[in-house]
PDB file of C-alpha atoms in Angstrom:
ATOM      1  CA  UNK A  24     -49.118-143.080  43.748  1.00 71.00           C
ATOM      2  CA  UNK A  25     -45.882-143.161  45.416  1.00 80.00           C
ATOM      3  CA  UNK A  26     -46.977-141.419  48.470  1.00 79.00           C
ATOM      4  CA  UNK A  27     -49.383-143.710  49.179  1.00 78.00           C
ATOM      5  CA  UNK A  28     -46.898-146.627  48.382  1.00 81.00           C
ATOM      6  CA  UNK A  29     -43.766-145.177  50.652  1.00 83.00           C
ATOM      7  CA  UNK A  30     -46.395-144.824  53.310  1.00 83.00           C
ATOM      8  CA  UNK A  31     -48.731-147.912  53.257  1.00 84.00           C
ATOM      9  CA  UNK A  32     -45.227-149.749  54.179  1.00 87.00           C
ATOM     10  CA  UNK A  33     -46.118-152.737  52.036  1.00 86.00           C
ATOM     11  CA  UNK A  34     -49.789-152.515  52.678  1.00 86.00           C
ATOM     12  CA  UNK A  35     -51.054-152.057  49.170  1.00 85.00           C
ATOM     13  CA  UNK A  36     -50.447-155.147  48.663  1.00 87.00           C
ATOM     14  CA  UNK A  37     -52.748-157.196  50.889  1.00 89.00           C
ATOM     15  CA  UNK A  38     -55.621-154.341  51.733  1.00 83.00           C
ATOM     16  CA  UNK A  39     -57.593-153.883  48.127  1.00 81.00           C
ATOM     17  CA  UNK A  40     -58.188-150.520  47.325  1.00 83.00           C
ATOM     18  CA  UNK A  41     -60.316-148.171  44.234  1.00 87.00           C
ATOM     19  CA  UNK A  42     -59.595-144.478  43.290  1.00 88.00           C
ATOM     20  CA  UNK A  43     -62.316-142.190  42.970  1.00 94.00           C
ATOM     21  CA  UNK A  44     -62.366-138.983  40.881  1.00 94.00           C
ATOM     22  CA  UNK A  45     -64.666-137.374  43.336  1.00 95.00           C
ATOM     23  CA  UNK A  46     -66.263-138.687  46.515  1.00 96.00           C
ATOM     24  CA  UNK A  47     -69.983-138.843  45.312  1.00 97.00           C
ATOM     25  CA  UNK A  48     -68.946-141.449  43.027  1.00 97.00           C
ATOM     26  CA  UNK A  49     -67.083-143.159  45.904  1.00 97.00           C
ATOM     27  CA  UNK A  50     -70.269-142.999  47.492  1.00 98.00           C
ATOM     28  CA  UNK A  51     -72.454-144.117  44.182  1.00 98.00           C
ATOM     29  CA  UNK A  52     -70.310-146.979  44.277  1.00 97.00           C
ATOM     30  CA  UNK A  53     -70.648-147.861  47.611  1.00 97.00           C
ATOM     31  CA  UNK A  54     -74.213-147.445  47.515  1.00 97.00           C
ATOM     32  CA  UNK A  55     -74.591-149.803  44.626  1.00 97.00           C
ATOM     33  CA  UNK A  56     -71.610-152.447  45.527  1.00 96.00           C
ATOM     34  CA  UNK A  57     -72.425-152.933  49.049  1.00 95.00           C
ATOM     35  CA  UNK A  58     -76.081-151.469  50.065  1.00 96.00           C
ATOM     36  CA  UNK A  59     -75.820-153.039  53.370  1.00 95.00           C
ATOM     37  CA  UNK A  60     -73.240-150.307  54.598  1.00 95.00           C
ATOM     38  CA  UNK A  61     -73.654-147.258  56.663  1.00 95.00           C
ATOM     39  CA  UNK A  62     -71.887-144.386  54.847  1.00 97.00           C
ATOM     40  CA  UNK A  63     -70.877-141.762  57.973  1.00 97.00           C
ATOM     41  CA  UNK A  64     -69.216-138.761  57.909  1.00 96.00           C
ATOM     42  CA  UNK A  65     -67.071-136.726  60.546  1.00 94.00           C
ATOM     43  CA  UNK A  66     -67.850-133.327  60.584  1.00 92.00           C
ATOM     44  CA  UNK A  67     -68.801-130.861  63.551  1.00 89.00           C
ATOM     45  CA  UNK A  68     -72.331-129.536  62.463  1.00 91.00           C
ATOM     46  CA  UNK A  69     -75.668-129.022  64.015  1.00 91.00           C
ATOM     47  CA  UNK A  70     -77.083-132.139  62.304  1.00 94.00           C
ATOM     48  CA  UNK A  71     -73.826-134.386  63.387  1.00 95.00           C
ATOM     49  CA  UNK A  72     -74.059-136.805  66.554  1.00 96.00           C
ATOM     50  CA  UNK A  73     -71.378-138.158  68.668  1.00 96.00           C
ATOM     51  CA  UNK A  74     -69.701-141.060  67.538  1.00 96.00           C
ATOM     52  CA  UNK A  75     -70.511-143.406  70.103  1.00 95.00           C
ATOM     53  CA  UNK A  76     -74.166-142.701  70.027  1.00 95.00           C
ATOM     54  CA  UNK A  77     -74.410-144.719  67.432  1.00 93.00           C
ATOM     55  CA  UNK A  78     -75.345-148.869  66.611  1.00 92.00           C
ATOM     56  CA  UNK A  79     -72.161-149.655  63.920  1.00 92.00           C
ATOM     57  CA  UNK A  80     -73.815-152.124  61.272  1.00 85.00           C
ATOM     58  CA  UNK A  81     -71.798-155.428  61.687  1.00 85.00           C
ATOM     59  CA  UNK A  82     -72.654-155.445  57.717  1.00 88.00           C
ATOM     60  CA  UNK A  83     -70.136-152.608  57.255  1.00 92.00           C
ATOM     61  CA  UNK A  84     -69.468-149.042  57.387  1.00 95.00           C
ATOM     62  CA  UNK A  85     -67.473-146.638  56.073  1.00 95.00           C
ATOM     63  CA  UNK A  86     -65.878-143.284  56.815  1.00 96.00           C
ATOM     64  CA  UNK A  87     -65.963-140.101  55.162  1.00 96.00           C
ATOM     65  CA  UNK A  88     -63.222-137.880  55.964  1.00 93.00           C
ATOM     66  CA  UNK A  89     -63.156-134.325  54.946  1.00 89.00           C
ATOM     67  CA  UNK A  90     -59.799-131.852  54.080  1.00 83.00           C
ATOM     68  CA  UNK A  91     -57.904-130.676  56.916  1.00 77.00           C
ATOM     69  CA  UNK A  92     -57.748-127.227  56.158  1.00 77.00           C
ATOM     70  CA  UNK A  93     -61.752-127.167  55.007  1.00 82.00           C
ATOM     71  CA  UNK A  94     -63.054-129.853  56.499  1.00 85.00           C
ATOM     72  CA  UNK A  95     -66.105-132.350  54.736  1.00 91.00           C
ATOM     73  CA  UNK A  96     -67.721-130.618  51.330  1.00 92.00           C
ATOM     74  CA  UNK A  97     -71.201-129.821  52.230  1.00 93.00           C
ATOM     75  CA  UNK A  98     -72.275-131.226  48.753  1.00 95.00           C
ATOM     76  CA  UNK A  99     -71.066-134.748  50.031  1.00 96.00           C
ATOM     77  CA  UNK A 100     -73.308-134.207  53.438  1.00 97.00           C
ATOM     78  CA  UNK A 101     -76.921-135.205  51.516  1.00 97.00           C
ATOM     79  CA  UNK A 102     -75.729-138.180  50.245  1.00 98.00           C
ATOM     80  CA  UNK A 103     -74.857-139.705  53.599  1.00 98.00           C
ATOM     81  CA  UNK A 104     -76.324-141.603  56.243  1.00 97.00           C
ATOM     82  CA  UNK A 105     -75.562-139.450  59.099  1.00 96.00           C
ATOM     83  CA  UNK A 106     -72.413-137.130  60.176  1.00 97.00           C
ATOM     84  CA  UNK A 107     -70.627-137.619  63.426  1.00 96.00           C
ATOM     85  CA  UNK A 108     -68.289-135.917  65.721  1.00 92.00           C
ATOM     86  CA  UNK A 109     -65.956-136.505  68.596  1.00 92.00           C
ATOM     87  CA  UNK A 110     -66.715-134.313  71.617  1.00 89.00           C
ATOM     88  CA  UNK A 111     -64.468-131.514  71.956  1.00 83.00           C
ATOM     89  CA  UNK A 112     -63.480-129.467  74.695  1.00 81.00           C
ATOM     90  CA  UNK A 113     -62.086-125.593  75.057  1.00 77.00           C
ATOM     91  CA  UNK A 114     -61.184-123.587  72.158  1.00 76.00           C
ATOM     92  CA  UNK A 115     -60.439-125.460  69.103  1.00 70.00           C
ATOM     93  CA  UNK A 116     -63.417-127.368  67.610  1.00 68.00           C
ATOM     94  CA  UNK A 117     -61.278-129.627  65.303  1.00 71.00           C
ATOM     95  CA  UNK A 118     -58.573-132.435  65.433  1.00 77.00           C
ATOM     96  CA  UNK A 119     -56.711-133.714  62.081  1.00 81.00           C
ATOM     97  CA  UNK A 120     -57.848-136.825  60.471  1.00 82.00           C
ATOM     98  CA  UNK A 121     -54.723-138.417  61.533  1.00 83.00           C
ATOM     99  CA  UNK A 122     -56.509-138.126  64.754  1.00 87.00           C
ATOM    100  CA  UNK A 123     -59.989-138.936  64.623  1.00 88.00           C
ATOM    101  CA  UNK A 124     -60.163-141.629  62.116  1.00 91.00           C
ATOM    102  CA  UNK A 125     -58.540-143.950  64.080  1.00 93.00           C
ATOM    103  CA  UNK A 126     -60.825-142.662  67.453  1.00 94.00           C
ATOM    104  CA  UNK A 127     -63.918-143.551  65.010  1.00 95.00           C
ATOM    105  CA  UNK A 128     -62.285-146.741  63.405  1.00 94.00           C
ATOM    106  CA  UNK A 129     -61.712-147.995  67.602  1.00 94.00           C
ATOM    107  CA  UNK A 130     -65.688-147.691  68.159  1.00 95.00           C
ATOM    108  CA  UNK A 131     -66.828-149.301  65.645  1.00 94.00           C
ATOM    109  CA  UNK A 132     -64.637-152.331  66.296  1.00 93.00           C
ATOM    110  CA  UNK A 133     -65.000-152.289  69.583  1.00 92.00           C
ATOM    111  CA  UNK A 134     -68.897-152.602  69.262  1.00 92.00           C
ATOM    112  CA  UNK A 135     -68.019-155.268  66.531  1.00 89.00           C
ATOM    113  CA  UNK A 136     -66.082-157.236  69.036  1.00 87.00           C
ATOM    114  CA  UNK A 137     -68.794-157.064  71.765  1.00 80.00           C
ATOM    115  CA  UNK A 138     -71.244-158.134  69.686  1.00 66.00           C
ATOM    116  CA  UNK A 139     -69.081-161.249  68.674  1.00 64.00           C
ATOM    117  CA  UNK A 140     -68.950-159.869  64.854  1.00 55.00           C
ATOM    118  CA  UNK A 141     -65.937-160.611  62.938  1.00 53.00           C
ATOM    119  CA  UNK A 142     -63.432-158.187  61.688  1.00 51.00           C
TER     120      UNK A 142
END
């Protein structure tokens, strides 16, 4: 899509990447391609825990981000392996994914590098 082109700056050319009609069969795939991989998705919920309570699989893992207006489908939720969230603090319970995908991406590489894993 030209979107994606005029914003990956050149990107799409050396990071592979799949399209999805939905996200369970984003998932399915997953699932089936690389069942190694912790499938994690940010959402504030009852059921989600904060992001750095968590062991990152050196295996792989991969993010599930939901709209920014409405947030994760609940009829993606069962199919993961957990939800997380990032603490928040006053008012607002929400941050765009512009924000907190790269907050999540940092933790997990961060506990990659400690662990001596490669990236």
């Amino acid at each position: 899509h030209d979107k994606v082109i005029k914003s990956a700056l050149g990107a799409e050319h050396v990071i592979p990447s799949r399209h999805f009609t939905t996200t369970p069969q984003a998932i399915d795939y997953v699932r089936q391609q690389y069942p190694d991989y912790q499938i994690y998705g940010l959402e504030t919920t009852d059921k989600s825990r904060c992001y750095t309570e968590l062991d990152y699989s050196p295996t792989g893992v991969v993010l599930v981000l939901g709209n920014e207006v409405t947030g994760l489908d609940t009829k993606v939720m069962p199919l993961l392996d957990g939800l997380l969230e990032i603490p928040m603090f006053g008012t607002k319970n929400s941050l765009n994914v512009a924000s907190c995908a790269p907050i999540v991406l940092y933790e997990i590489v961060r506990q990659w590098n400690r662990e001596g894993g490669k990236l």
